[in-house]
Short mmCIF file of C-alpha atoms and ligand atoms in Angstrom, two decimals:
data_model
loop_
_atom_site.label_atom_id
_atom_site.label_comp_id
_atom_site.label_asym_id
_atom_site.label_seq_id
_atom_site.Cartn_x
_atom_site.Cartn_y
_atom_site.Cartn_z
CA UNK X 1 -6.49 126.00 158.29
CA UNK X 2 -5.49 122.45 157.90
CA UNK X 3 -2.05 121.32 159.23
CA UNK X 4 -0.61 117.67 158.20
CA UNK X 5 2.42 116.31 159.97
CA UNK X 6 4.02 112.80 159.43
CA UNK X 7 6.61 110.47 160.99
CA UNK X 8 8.53 108.08 158.92
CA UNK X 9 6.95 104.77 158.65
CA UNK X 10 9.31 102.42 160.78
CA UNK X 11 10.63 99.12 159.47
CA UNK X 12 8.87 96.17 161.28
CA UNK X 13 12.25 94.16 161.33
CA UNK X 14 12.98 95.05 165.16
CA UNK X 15 11.59 96.40 168.10
CA UNK X 16 10.96 99.98 168.64
CA UNK X 17 13.51 101.72 170.50
CA UNK X 18 14.30 105.49 171.56
CA UNK X 19 15.31 106.57 168.44
CA UNK X 20 11.78 105.79 166.96
CA UNK X 21 10.22 107.25 169.79
CA UNK X 22 12.05 110.50 169.27
CA UNK X 23 10.46 111.57 165.90
CA UNK X 24 7.10 110.21 166.97
CA UNK X 25 7.08 112.31 170.01
CA UNK X 26 8.48 115.44 168.09
CA UNK X 27 5.31 114.88 165.78
CA UNK X 28 3.12 114.66 168.49
CA UNK X 29 4.04 117.91 170.14
CA UNK X 30 3.70 119.73 166.74
CA UNK X 31 0.25 117.91 166.41
CA UNK X 32 -0.71 118.92 169.82
CA UNK X 33 0.32 122.42 169.73
CA UNK X 34 -1.30 123.20 166.21
CA UNK X 35 -4.68 121.79 167.69
CA UNK X 36 -4.35 124.15 170.57
CA UNK X 37 -3.93 126.89 167.75
CA UNK X 38 -7.26 125.82 166.52
CA UNK X 39 -5.88 124.37 163.40
CA UNK X 40 -7.53 121.33 161.62
CA UNK X 41 -4.83 118.64 162.09
CA UNK X 42 -3.91 115.48 160.47
CA UNK X 43 -0.88 113.52 162.04
CA UNK X 44 0.19 110.58 160.38
CA UNK X 45 2.53 107.42 161.54
CA UNK X 46 2.86 103.66 160.64
CA UNK X 47 5.07 100.88 159.48
CA UNK X 48 6.95 100.10 156.54
CA UNK X 49 6.58 96.23 155.84
CA UNK X 50 8.24 95.78 152.32
CA UNK X 51 11.67 95.13 151.17
CA UNK X 52 14.89 93.50 152.34
CA UNK X 53 14.86 94.94 155.68
CA UNK X 54 11.99 92.87 156.62
CA UNK X 55 12.29 89.97 154.41
CA UNK X 56 15.80 89.21 155.55
CA UNK X 57 14.64 89.13 159.39
CA UNK X 58 11.74 86.95 158.67
CA UNK X 59 13.98 84.67 156.82
CA UNK X 60 16.30 84.11 159.86
CA UNK X 61 12.97 83.80 162.17
CA UNK X 62 11.83 81.05 159.64
CA UNK X 63 8.46 83.11 159.23
CA UNK X 64 6.89 84.93 156.32
CA UNK X 65 7.27 88.79 156.08
CA UNK X 66 3.56 89.17 156.43
CA UNK X 67 3.60 87.27 159.68
CA UNK X 68 6.62 89.34 160.89
CA UNK X 69 4.88 92.52 160.03
CA UNK X 70 1.43 91.25 161.67
CA UNK X 71 3.44 90.73 164.88
CA UNK X 72 5.65 93.70 164.91
CA UNK X 73 3.34 96.48 163.79
CA UNK X 74 1.78 96.19 167.14
CA UNK X 75 4.70 96.80 168.91
CA UNK X 76 5.00 100.36 167.01
CA UNK X 77 1.37 101.23 167.34
CA UNK X 78 1.63 100.29 171.18
CA UNK X 79 4.87 102.69 171.37
CA UNK X 80 2.51 105.41 170.10
CA UNK X 81 -0.25 104.78 172.79
CA UNK X 82 2.63 104.42 175.61
CA UNK X 83 4.11 107.68 174.74
CA UNK X 84 0.53 109.39 174.75
CA UNK X 85 0.80 109.89 171.00
CA UNK X 86 -2.23 111.50 169.23
CA UNK X 87 -1.91 110.10 165.74
CA UNK X 88 -4.95 110.43 163.45
CA UNK X 89 -4.15 107.11 161.46
CA UNK X 90 -1.65 104.50 161.63
CA UNK X 91 -0.69 103.16 158.09
CA UNK X 92 0.71 100.01 157.17
CA UNK X 93 2.21 99.62 153.63
CA UNK X 94 0.64 96.16 153.58
CA UNK X 95 -2.83 98.00 153.53
CA UNK X 96 -4.44 97.12 150.14
CA UNK X 97 -5.71 100.59 149.77
CA UNK X 98 -2.02 101.94 150.11
CA UNK X 99 -1.28 99.43 147.38
CA UNK X 100 -3.52 100.89 144.92
CA UNK X 101 -2.33 104.48 145.17
CA UNK X 102 1.12 103.29 144.91
CA UNK X 103 0.38 101.70 141.52
CA UNK X 104 -1.52 104.56 140.55
CA UNK X 105 1.27 107.19 141.25
CA UNK X 106 3.96 104.83 139.70
CA UNK X 107 1.74 104.34 136.69
CA UNK X 108 1.42 108.23 136.33
CA UNK X 109 5.37 108.80 136.65
CA UNK X 110 5.71 106.27 133.97
CA UNK X 111 2.94 107.47 131.72
CA UNK X 112 4.37 111.02 131.94
CA UNK X 113 7.65 109.51 130.37
CA UNK X 114 9.94 109.49 133.47
CA UNK X 115 10.64 105.47 133.74
CA UNK X 116 12.94 103.32 131.56
CA UNK X 117 14.11 99.81 131.46
CA UNK X 118 17.79 99.40 132.62
CA UNK X 119 20.51 97.54 134.37
CA UNK X 120 21.57 98.57 137.85
CA UNK X 121 25.32 97.77 138.89
CA UNK X 122 26.65 98.81 142.30
CA UNK X 123 26.74 98.60 145.96
CA UNK X 124 23.40 97.78 148.04
CA UNK X 125 23.01 97.77 151.61
CA UNK X 126 19.92 95.51 152.57
CA UNK X 127 19.51 97.22 155.94
CA UNK X 128 19.09 100.70 154.47
CA UNK X 129 17.29 99.25 151.47
CA UNK X 130 19.72 101.79 149.43
CA UNK X 131 21.94 101.74 146.50
CA UNK X 132 25.42 103.20 147.83
CA UNK X 133 27.97 105.21 145.69
CA UNK X 134 31.75 104.51 146.37
CA UNK X 135 31.93 107.77 148.37
CA UNK X 136 29.01 106.61 150.79
CA UNK X 137 30.98 103.56 151.84
CA UNK X 138 33.61 103.47 154.80
CA UNK X 139 36.62 101.02 155.43
CA UNK X 140 36.65 99.61 151.95
CA UNK X 141 33.15 98.32 151.11
CA UNK X 142 30.76 98.74 154.29
CA UNK X 143 27.75 100.55 154.79
CA UNK X 144 28.56 103.89 156.85
CA UNK X 145 25.30 103.41 158.72
CA UNK X 146 25.18 99.67 159.47
CA UNK X 147 28.85 99.07 159.35
CA UNK X 148 28.28 95.52 157.23
CA UNK X 149 30.06 94.72 154.33
CA UNK X 150 28.13 95.32 150.96
CA UNK X 151 27.88 93.17 147.89
CA UNK X 152 27.92 94.48 144.52
CA UNK X 153 24.70 93.73 142.84
CA UNK X 154 23.71 93.63 138.90
CA UNK X 155 20.05 93.39 138.02
CA UNK X 156 17.64 94.65 135.40
CA UNK X 157 14.75 96.71 136.63
CA UNK X 158 13.06 99.88 135.96
CA UNK X 159 14.65 103.31 136.36
CA UNK X 160 13.05 106.46 137.63
CA UNK X 161 14.67 109.26 135.76
CA UNK X 162 15.66 111.24 138.81
CA UNK X 163 18.43 113.12 136.84
CA UNK X 164 16.10 115.04 134.76
CA UNK X 165 14.74 116.67 138.00
CA UNK X 166 18.05 118.10 138.79
CA UNK X 167 16.98 121.68 137.58
CA UNK X 168 13.25 121.64 139.14
CA UNK X 169 14.93 120.74 142.29
CA UNK X 170 17.52 123.41 142.43
CA UNK X 171 14.94 126.04 141.44
CA UNK X 172 12.64 124.51 144.47
CA UNK X 173 15.61 125.16 146.90
CA UNK X 174 16.22 128.56 145.26
CA UNK X 175 12.41 129.45 145.91
CA UNK X 176 11.89 127.85 149.20
CA UNK X 177 14.69 128.57 151.65
CA UNK X 178 12.71 126.67 154.51
CA UNK X 179 11.89 123.50 152.42
CA UNK X 180 14.34 121.63 154.61
CA UNK X 181 15.38 122.52 158.16
CA UNK X 182 17.47 123.19 159.94
CA UNK X 183 19.81 125.28 157.51
CA UNK X 184 22.89 122.81 157.58
CA UNK X 185 20.39 120.09 156.24
CA UNK X 186 19.13 122.31 153.73
CA UNK X 187 22.66 122.85 152.56
CA UNK X 188 23.58 119.34 152.56
CA UNK X 189 20.44 118.49 150.63
CA UNK X 190 21.08 121.07 147.88
CA UNK X 191 24.74 120.28 147.67
CA UNK X 192 23.75 116.38 147.04
CA UNK X 193 21.46 117.94 144.13
CA UNK X 194 24.10 120.18 142.74
CA UNK X 195 26.68 117.27 142.65
CA UNK X 196 24.65 115.76 139.80
CA UNK X 197 21.81 113.11 140.26
CA UNK X 198 21.92 109.68 138.99
CA UNK X 199 18.99 107.85 138.01
CA UNK X 200 17.44 105.44 140.41
CA UNK X 201 15.84 101.72 140.46
CA UNK X 202 12.33 102.06 140.83
CA UNK X 203 11.66 98.45 141.02
CA UNK X 204 13.55 95.15 142.12
CA UNK X 205 13.56 92.19 140.04
CA UNK X 206 14.83 89.57 142.53
CA UNK X 207 12.79 90.47 145.42
CA UNK X 208 9.04 89.12 145.66
CA UNK X 209 7.85 90.88 148.85
CA UNK X 210 6.39 94.13 147.76
CA UNK X 211 3.81 96.08 145.40
CA UNK X 212 3.94 94.84 141.71
CA UNK X 213 4.96 97.25 138.94
CA UNK X 214 1.65 97.85 137.43
CA UNK X 215 2.93 97.14 133.82
CA UNK X 216 5.34 94.48 134.55
CA UNK X 217 4.09 92.07 137.22
CA UNK X 218 7.36 90.07 137.54
CA UNK X 219 9.13 92.80 139.65
CA UNK X 220 7.91 94.70 142.58
CA UNK X 221 8.29 98.69 143.31
CA UNK X 222 11.41 99.39 145.13
CA UNK X 223 10.65 99.64 148.79
CA UNK X 224 11.35 103.39 149.05
CA UNK X 225 9.30 104.30 146.51
CA UNK X 226 6.60 102.39 147.60
CA UNK X 227 6.97 103.60 151.31
CA UNK X 228 7.35 107.35 150.64
CA UNK X 229 3.83 107.16 148.80
CA UNK X 230 2.35 106.25 152.26
CA UNK X 231 2.29 110.06 153.01
CA UNK X 232 0.23 110.58 150.41
CA UNK X 233 -1.94 107.51 150.18
CA UNK X 234 -2.97 107.62 153.84
CA UNK X 235 -5.25 110.52 152.98
CA UNK X 236 -7.33 108.72 150.73
CA UNK X 237 -8.33 106.01 153.06
CA UNK X 238 -7.47 106.97 156.59
CA UNK X 239 -11.06 108.57 157.28
CA UNK X 240 -13.81 105.98 156.82
CA UNK X 241 -15.66 106.73 153.83
CA UNK X 242 -13.95 110.08 153.08
CA UNK X 243 -11.08 111.12 150.92
CA UNK X 244 -9.22 114.00 152.73
CA UNK X 245 -6.30 114.56 150.25
CA UNK X 246 -7.55 117.91 148.96
CA UNK X 247 -7.91 118.86 152.52
CA UNK X 248 -4.38 118.05 153.83
CA UNK X 249 -2.24 117.68 150.83
CA UNK X 250 0.49 119.11 150.47
CA UNK X 251 1.98 118.01 154.02
CA UNK X 252 3.15 120.75 156.10
CA UNK X 253 5.92 118.95 157.64
CA UNK X 254 7.61 115.30 157.06
CA UNK X 255 9.63 114.91 160.34
CA UNK X 256 12.66 112.39 159.56
CA UNK X 257 16.14 111.58 161.00
CA UNK X 258 19.05 112.76 158.92
CA UNK X 259 19.68 109.21 157.94
CA UNK X 260 16.92 109.42 155.47
CA UNK X 261 17.44 112.90 154.25
CA UNK X 262 18.24 111.93 150.67
CA UNK X 263 14.93 109.86 149.91
CA UNK X 264 12.78 112.85 151.74
CA UNK X 265 14.58 115.98 150.39
CA UNK X 266 15.71 114.82 146.97
CA UNK X 267 13.80 111.80 145.68
CA UNK X 268 10.52 112.37 147.12
CA UNK X 269 9.88 115.58 145.55
CA UNK X 270 11.27 114.59 142.41
CA UNK X 271 8.48 111.53 142.22
CA UNK X 272 5.97 113.98 143.35
CA UNK X 273 6.87 116.55 140.47
CA UNK X 274 7.16 113.51 138.22
CA UNK X 275 3.51 112.45 139.19
CA UNK X 276 2.13 116.19 138.93
CA UNK X 277 1.47 116.01 142.76
CA UNK X 278 2.26 119.32 144.68
CA UNK X 279 5.58 118.76 146.98
CA UNK X 280 5.35 118.98 150.65
CA UNK X 281 5.96 122.31 152.33
CA UNK X 282 8.74 121.14 154.54
CA UNK X 283 10.96 118.36 155.58
CA UNK X 284 12.13 118.82 159.21
CA UNK X 285 15.27 116.82 159.88
CA UNK X 286 16.65 115.95 163.29
CA UNK X 287 19.86 114.48 164.37
CA UNK X 288 20.61 111.07 165.79
CA UNK X 289 20.34 110.15 169.60
CA UNK X 290 23.41 108.48 170.35
CA UNK X 291 24.48 106.04 173.23
CA UNK X 292 28.20 106.66 173.98
CA UNK X 293 29.44 107.46 170.44
CA UNK X 294 27.35 105.36 168.38
CA UNK X 295 23.93 105.77 166.76
CA UNK X 296 21.06 103.96 168.92
CA UNK X 297 20.40 101.24 166.75
CA UNK X 298 19.11 97.77 167.66
CA UNK X 299 21.80 96.18 164.88
CA UNK X 300 24.30 97.92 166.59
CA UNK X 301 23.12 96.46 169.88
CA UNK X 302 22.83 99.84 171.86
CA UNK X 303 19.23 101.00 172.59
CA UNK X 304 17.25 102.59 175.35
CA UNK X 305 13.94 100.69 175.60
CA UNK X 306 11.00 103.45 175.78
CA UNK X 307 8.53 100.94 177.36
CA UNK X 308 10.65 100.39 180.34
CA UNK X 309 11.44 104.03 180.90
CA UNK X 310 7.64 105.12 180.49
CA UNK X 311 6.61 102.26 182.80
CA UNK X 312 8.91 103.72 185.70
CA UNK X 313 8.59 107.34 184.92
CA UNK X 314 5.51 108.05 182.77
CA UNK X 315 5.41 109.23 179.42
CA UNK X 316 5.80 112.81 180.34
CA UNK X 317 9.07 112.55 181.47
CA UNK X 318 10.39 110.59 178.37
CA UNK X 319 8.95 113.01 176.10
CA UNK X 320 10.36 116.07 177.86
CA UNK X 321 13.54 114.37 178.22
CA UNK X 322 13.67 113.56 174.35
CA UNK X 323 12.82 117.12 173.34
CA UNK X 324 15.09 118.89 175.78
CA UNK X 325 18.23 116.78 175.88
CA UNK X 326 19.44 117.17 172.64
CA UNK X 327 18.74 120.16 170.49
CA UNK X 328 16.37 119.14 167.54
CA UNK X 329 18.31 119.10 164.51
CA UNK X 330 21.62 118.23 165.96
CA UNK X 331 23.26 114.79 167.19
CA UNK X 332 23.52 114.36 170.92
CA UNK X 333 24.15 111.90 173.86
CA UNK X 334 21.45 110.29 175.93
CA UNK X 335 21.90 108.11 178.91
CA UNK X 336 20.10 106.83 181.92
CA UNK X 337 21.79 109.19 184.03
CA UNK X 338 21.17 112.25 181.93
CA UNK X 339 17.55 111.17 181.93
CA UNK X 340 17.50 110.92 185.83
CA UNK X 341 19.04 114.36 186.18
CA UNK X 342 16.35 115.96 184.02
CA UNK X 343 13.77 114.14 185.79
CA UNK X 344 14.73 115.20 189.31
CA UNK X 345 16.16 118.71 188.76
CA UNK X 346 13.76 119.97 185.65
CA UNK X 347 10.55 117.97 186.10
CA UNK X 348 10.40 117.16 189.92
CA UNK X 349 12.03 120.25 191.23
CA UNK X 350 11.53 123.31 189.01
CA UNK X 351 8.19 122.64 187.76
CA UNK X 352 6.64 119.87 190.07
CA UNK X 353 7.63 121.56 193.38
CA UNK X 354 6.81 124.96 192.23
CA UNK X 355 3.41 123.82 191.61
CA UNK X 356 2.96 121.86 194.79
CA UNK X 357 4.51 124.78 196.87
CA UNK X 358 2.34 127.37 195.12
CA UNK X 359 -0.92 125.43 195.77
CA UNK X 360 -0.15 124.81 199.06
CA UNK X 361 0.44 128.50 200.07
CA UNK X 362 -2.88 129.51 198.46
CA UNK X 363 -4.25 126.95 200.42
CA UNK X 364 -2.76 128.09 203.68
CA UNK X 365 -2.85 131.69 203.27
CA UNK X 366 -5.97 132.39 201.23
CA UNK X 367 -8.17 129.25 201.99
CA UNK X 368 -7.58 127.76 198.35
CA UNK X 369 -8.98 130.61 196.49
CA UNK X 370 -6.41 132.57 194.32
CA UNK X 371 -6.57 136.46 195.00
CA UNK X 372 -8.22 138.19 192.30
CA UNK X 373 -5.86 141.16 191.90
CA UNK X 374 -3.56 142.66 189.55
CA UNK X 375 -0.67 140.61 188.30
CA UNK X 376 2.80 141.92 189.38
CA UNK X 377 4.58 144.03 186.74
CA UNK X 378 7.99 142.04 187.12
CA UNK X 379 6.14 138.78 186.01
CA UNK X 380 4.02 140.42 183.47
CA UNK X 381 7.39 141.62 181.96
CA UNK X 382 8.90 138.11 182.20
CA UNK X 383 6.10 136.56 180.30
CA UNK X 384 5.71 139.16 177.47
CA UNK X 385 5.65 137.85 174.29
CA UNK X 386 6.12 134.24 175.53
CA UNK X 387 3.28 132.37 173.40
CA UNK X 388 4.49 134.30 170.07
CA UNK X 389 7.96 133.29 170.71
CA UNK X 390 6.77 129.59 171.36
CA UNK X 391 4.47 129.43 168.39
CA UNK X 392 7.48 130.76 166.20
CA UNK X 393 10.03 128.07 167.33
CA UNK X 394 7.20 125.43 166.77
CA UNK X 395 6.73 126.64 163.34
CA UNK X 396 10.21 126.48 162.45
CA UNK X 397 10.31 122.72 163.71
CA UNK X 398 12.34 123.74 167.11
CA UNK X 399 10.74 121.93 169.91
CA UNK X 400 13.92 122.46 172.09
CA UNK X 401 13.97 126.06 171.28
CA UNK X 402 10.38 126.08 172.43
CA UNK X 403 11.18 124.26 175.69
CA UNK X 404 14.12 126.66 176.35
CA UNK X 405 11.63 129.86 176.21
CA UNK X 406 9.35 128.08 178.47
CA UNK X 407 11.67 126.75 180.87
CA UNK X 408 13.33 130.58 181.26
CA UNK X 409 10.03 131.41 182.61
CA UNK X 410 9.96 128.40 184.99
CA UNK X 411 13.14 129.36 186.31
CA UNK X 412 12.03 132.92 186.43
CA UNK X 413 9.29 131.84 188.75
CA UNK X 414 11.21 129.97 191.09
CA UNK X 415 13.55 132.84 191.49
CA UNK X 416 10.49 135.25 191.96
CA UNK X 417 9.49 132.94 194.68
CA UNK X 418 12.74 132.85 196.46
CA UNK X 419 13.01 136.73 196.05
CA UNK X 420 9.51 137.58 197.39
CA UNK X 421 9.44 134.97 200.24
CA UNK X 422 5.86 134.82 200.51
CA UNK X 423 6.10 132.77 203.61
CA UNK X 424 7.61 135.79 205.23
CA UNK X 425 4.91 138.03 203.71
CA UNK X 426 2.37 135.92 205.37
CA UNK X 427 3.69 136.80 208.75
CA UNK X 428 3.04 140.30 208.25
CA UNK X 429 -0.51 141.70 207.76
CA UNK X 430 0.73 144.89 206.18
CA UNK X 431 2.10 142.85 203.43
CA UNK X 432 -1.20 141.18 202.63
CA UNK X 433 -1.70 143.19 199.32
CA UNK X 434 2.05 142.14 198.10
CA UNK X 435 1.11 138.66 199.14
CA UNK X 436 -1.91 138.53 197.09
CA UNK X 437 0.03 139.86 194.02
CA UNK X 438 2.60 137.34 194.59
CA UNK X 439 0.34 134.38 195.05
CA UNK X 440 -1.74 135.40 191.99
CA UNK X 441 1.41 136.06 189.74
CA UNK X 442 2.97 132.65 190.45
CA UNK X 443 -0.44 130.55 189.93
CA UNK X 444 -0.77 132.74 186.68
CA UNK X 445 2.79 132.02 185.65
CA UNK X 446 2.14 128.30 186.21
CA UNK X 447 -1.13 128.37 184.04
CA UNK X 448 0.70 130.01 181.12
CA UNK X 449 3.41 127.65 181.08
CA UNK X 450 1.32 124.65 181.54
CA UNK X 451 -0.48 125.50 178.69
CA UNK X 452 2.33 125.91 176.48
CA UNK X 453 3.97 122.78 177.91
CA UNK X 454 0.82 120.54 177.26
CA UNK X 455 2.02 119.44 173.98
CA UNK X 456 5.19 118.10 175.78
CA UNK X 457 3.95 116.87 179.04
CA UNK X 458 0.18 116.36 178.54
CA UNK X 459 -0.68 114.44 181.65
CA UNK X 460 1.24 116.61 183.93
CA UNK X 461 0.07 120.00 182.37
CA UNK X 462 -3.49 118.71 182.43
CA UNK X 463 -3.56 117.97 186.03
CA UNK X 464 -1.99 121.20 186.99
CA UNK X 465 -4.29 122.95 184.65
CA UNK X 466 -7.29 121.19 186.03
CA UNK X 467 -6.01 121.88 189.84
CA UNK X 468 -6.06 125.73 188.82
CA UNK X 469 -9.34 125.45 187.34
CA UNK X 470 -8.14 126.58 183.89
CA UNK X 471 -10.54 125.56 181.30
CA UNK X 472 -9.25 127.22 178.12
CA UNK X 473 -6.58 125.14 176.71
CA UNK X 474 -5.90 127.11 173.85
CA UNK X 475 -2.44 128.77 173.05
CA UNK X 476 -4.66 131.94 172.84
CA UNK X 477 -5.18 131.75 176.26
CA UNK X 478 -1.54 131.47 177.15
CA UNK X 479 -1.31 135.28 177.87
CA UNK X 480 -0.30 136.55 181.20
CA UNK X 481 -2.61 138.46 183.17
CA UNK X 482 -5.40 137.72 185.71
CA UNK X 483 -6.48 134.62 184.34
CA UNK X 484 -6.52 132.52 187.55
CA UNK X 485 -7.80 135.44 189.86
CA UNK X 486 -10.53 134.10 191.91
CA UNK X 487 -10.01 130.44 191.01
CA UNK X 488 -10.89 127.96 193.79
CA UNK X 489 -7.79 125.52 193.54
CA UNK X 490 -8.36 121.69 193.46
CA UNK X 491 -6.15 118.95 194.81
CA UNK X 492 -2.79 118.19 192.65
CA UNK X 493 -0.56 115.75 194.50
CA UNK X 494 3.02 115.21 193.17
CA UNK X 495 3.41 115.71 189.57
CA UNK X 496 6.68 114.07 189.07
CA UNK X 497 7.02 111.66 192.19
CA UNK X 498 10.26 110.35 193.17
CA UNK X 499 11.20 106.87 191.63
CA UNK X 500 12.95 104.63 193.81
CA UNK X 501 16.54 103.76 192.63
CA UNK X 502 15.66 100.04 193.37
CA UNK X 503 12.82 100.12 190.94
CA UNK X 504 14.90 102.05 188.25
CA UNK X 505 17.73 99.66 188.52
N1 MSP Y 601 11.24 102.58 156.69
C1 MSP Y 601 12.40 103.42 156.68
C2 MSP Y 601 11.63 105.10 156.66
C3 MSP Y 601 10.61 105.34 155.55
S1 MSP Y 601 9.55 106.66 155.63
C4 MSP Y 601 8.79 106.96 154.04
C5 MSP Y 601 13.03 103.63 157.73
N2 MSP Y 601 12.93 102.99 158.83
S2 MSP Y 601 13.55 103.02 160.09
O1 MSP Y 601 12.78 101.91 161.13
O2 MSP Y 601 14.67 102.59 160.19
O3 MSP Y 601 13.52 104.33 160.84
C6 MSP Y 601 14.14 105.36 160.56
C7 MSP Y 601 13.61 106.45 161.47
O4 MSP Y 601 13.95 106.26 162.78
C8 MSP Y 601 14.82 107.91 161.45
O5 MSP Y 601 14.56 108.64 160.16
C9 MSP Y 601 14.58 108.51 162.75
O6 MSP Y 601 13.24 109.19 162.49
C10 MSP Y 601 14.30 107.42 163.50
N3 MSP Y 601 15.42 106.97 164.41
C11 MSP Y 601 15.99 105.75 164.36
N4 MSP Y 601 17.00 105.61 165.42
C12 MSP Y 601 17.30 106.92 165.50
C13 MSP Y 601 18.33 107.38 166.35
N5 MSP Y 601 19.25 106.73 167.00
N6 MSP Y 601 18.31 108.76 166.64
C14 MSP Y 601 17.35 109.49 166.23
N7 MSP Y 601 16.39 109.00 165.38
C15 MSP Y 601 16.30 107.74 165.04
O7 MSP Y 601 14.28 104.32 157.63
#
């Protein structure tokens, strides 16, 4: 079956930070996991290069918005590669193929009678590229996200009749209780709709950097309308000489941060309905990563640089930390100390050391060959139903929940080794059978957790699976049994080596 997952397309006005890495990592976890389930996956990420957020910074730097985009999109592409992300395509809204589809979709919305000429008057945040109502402002007339003073704008432009989609959207929310996850965001989106929808600008008159309105070339299409269509347009040209829209549309999940809920959970489905295109299956929303009490954001000057972290600790460590530390869907604090803690206690000690100790014991006590015996019942019970639970979590866009499930077994394996004390059993020839079962059980447990951890920590999991001689990488194979029985183990080394504090400073 086809599975299509997307990230937001990121503004090229700033350097990527951990907040951007966060959504991209989550999307990669879903994409990798679905491939392990044998699905035909398409995974899209990219950059948003039009509108004020980009033009303002370009102006400040004395270059054109296109030059800024050309320079900065590479950083986002690099970030994906640095994180070991397996996107199938990287879209830029400056792609001419994208423009064509944007114009086609907007023309269809117009021809279907959902567009009219009007005058906008109200607050506008150039950083959000968003029109704000009075209730969305803080401290007088400041943007609640960027904390900058807003100006009132008045401009003639084309409007999208969002208000006429109130009822269809209410129906969508009534029929599809999982259209938006988690529940709290579903409620937020629904209440936004129920409060009454106002029509929105579909074009900008003053701005020149964007896709021209097909029936009025004096205006450009509002950057959010242009940007949202990326999810749909990419499928028509991402694969050379092939249009895969029919295969992958509607998208299975758009992953986004809660800051852009309104656009994805309200405006986007309305636009699609207006253009007679199917709406996506789900919008999966996560919270903010906070540094101290603020959202991590370049404009607020508080960011963790993902490139630096990966250089010191590797991509797996950052991927694991991001998915584990803050429950997906909620806001939560991140910090260098928190990161080092997770690295040392979870990855290096609980997972890495368990792996190296187990391999060392099989080597010392059984000449490197895993005993081919029945697995111990206690461990079989510990692992019972694990694969299904992990799949259910990821189907519900709960990567943190999936990691909780897996990690409970990593800890269970450590507890089991402590309790069985194989180093004592090895001293007593009468305990040889028990030692066989213990070694097989722990090695098998490591194989199963590594298969399920592979989407999160692909490099480490891959190394351990290779060392265990486990070839089948599917989720189907993540069943606890005698899988590694009889395998000759390979070399492993340290999965998560100690990082010198001097290097980390
Ligand atoms: N260009 C728009 C999105 C268009 S999608 C059709 C945009 N870009 S952005 O560069 O500002 O990126 C926003 C996204 O980056 C958020 O929705 C979220 O996915 C991610 N994050 C940026 N900062 C973040 C945090 N501090 N915490 C978590 N995610 C954050 O909006």
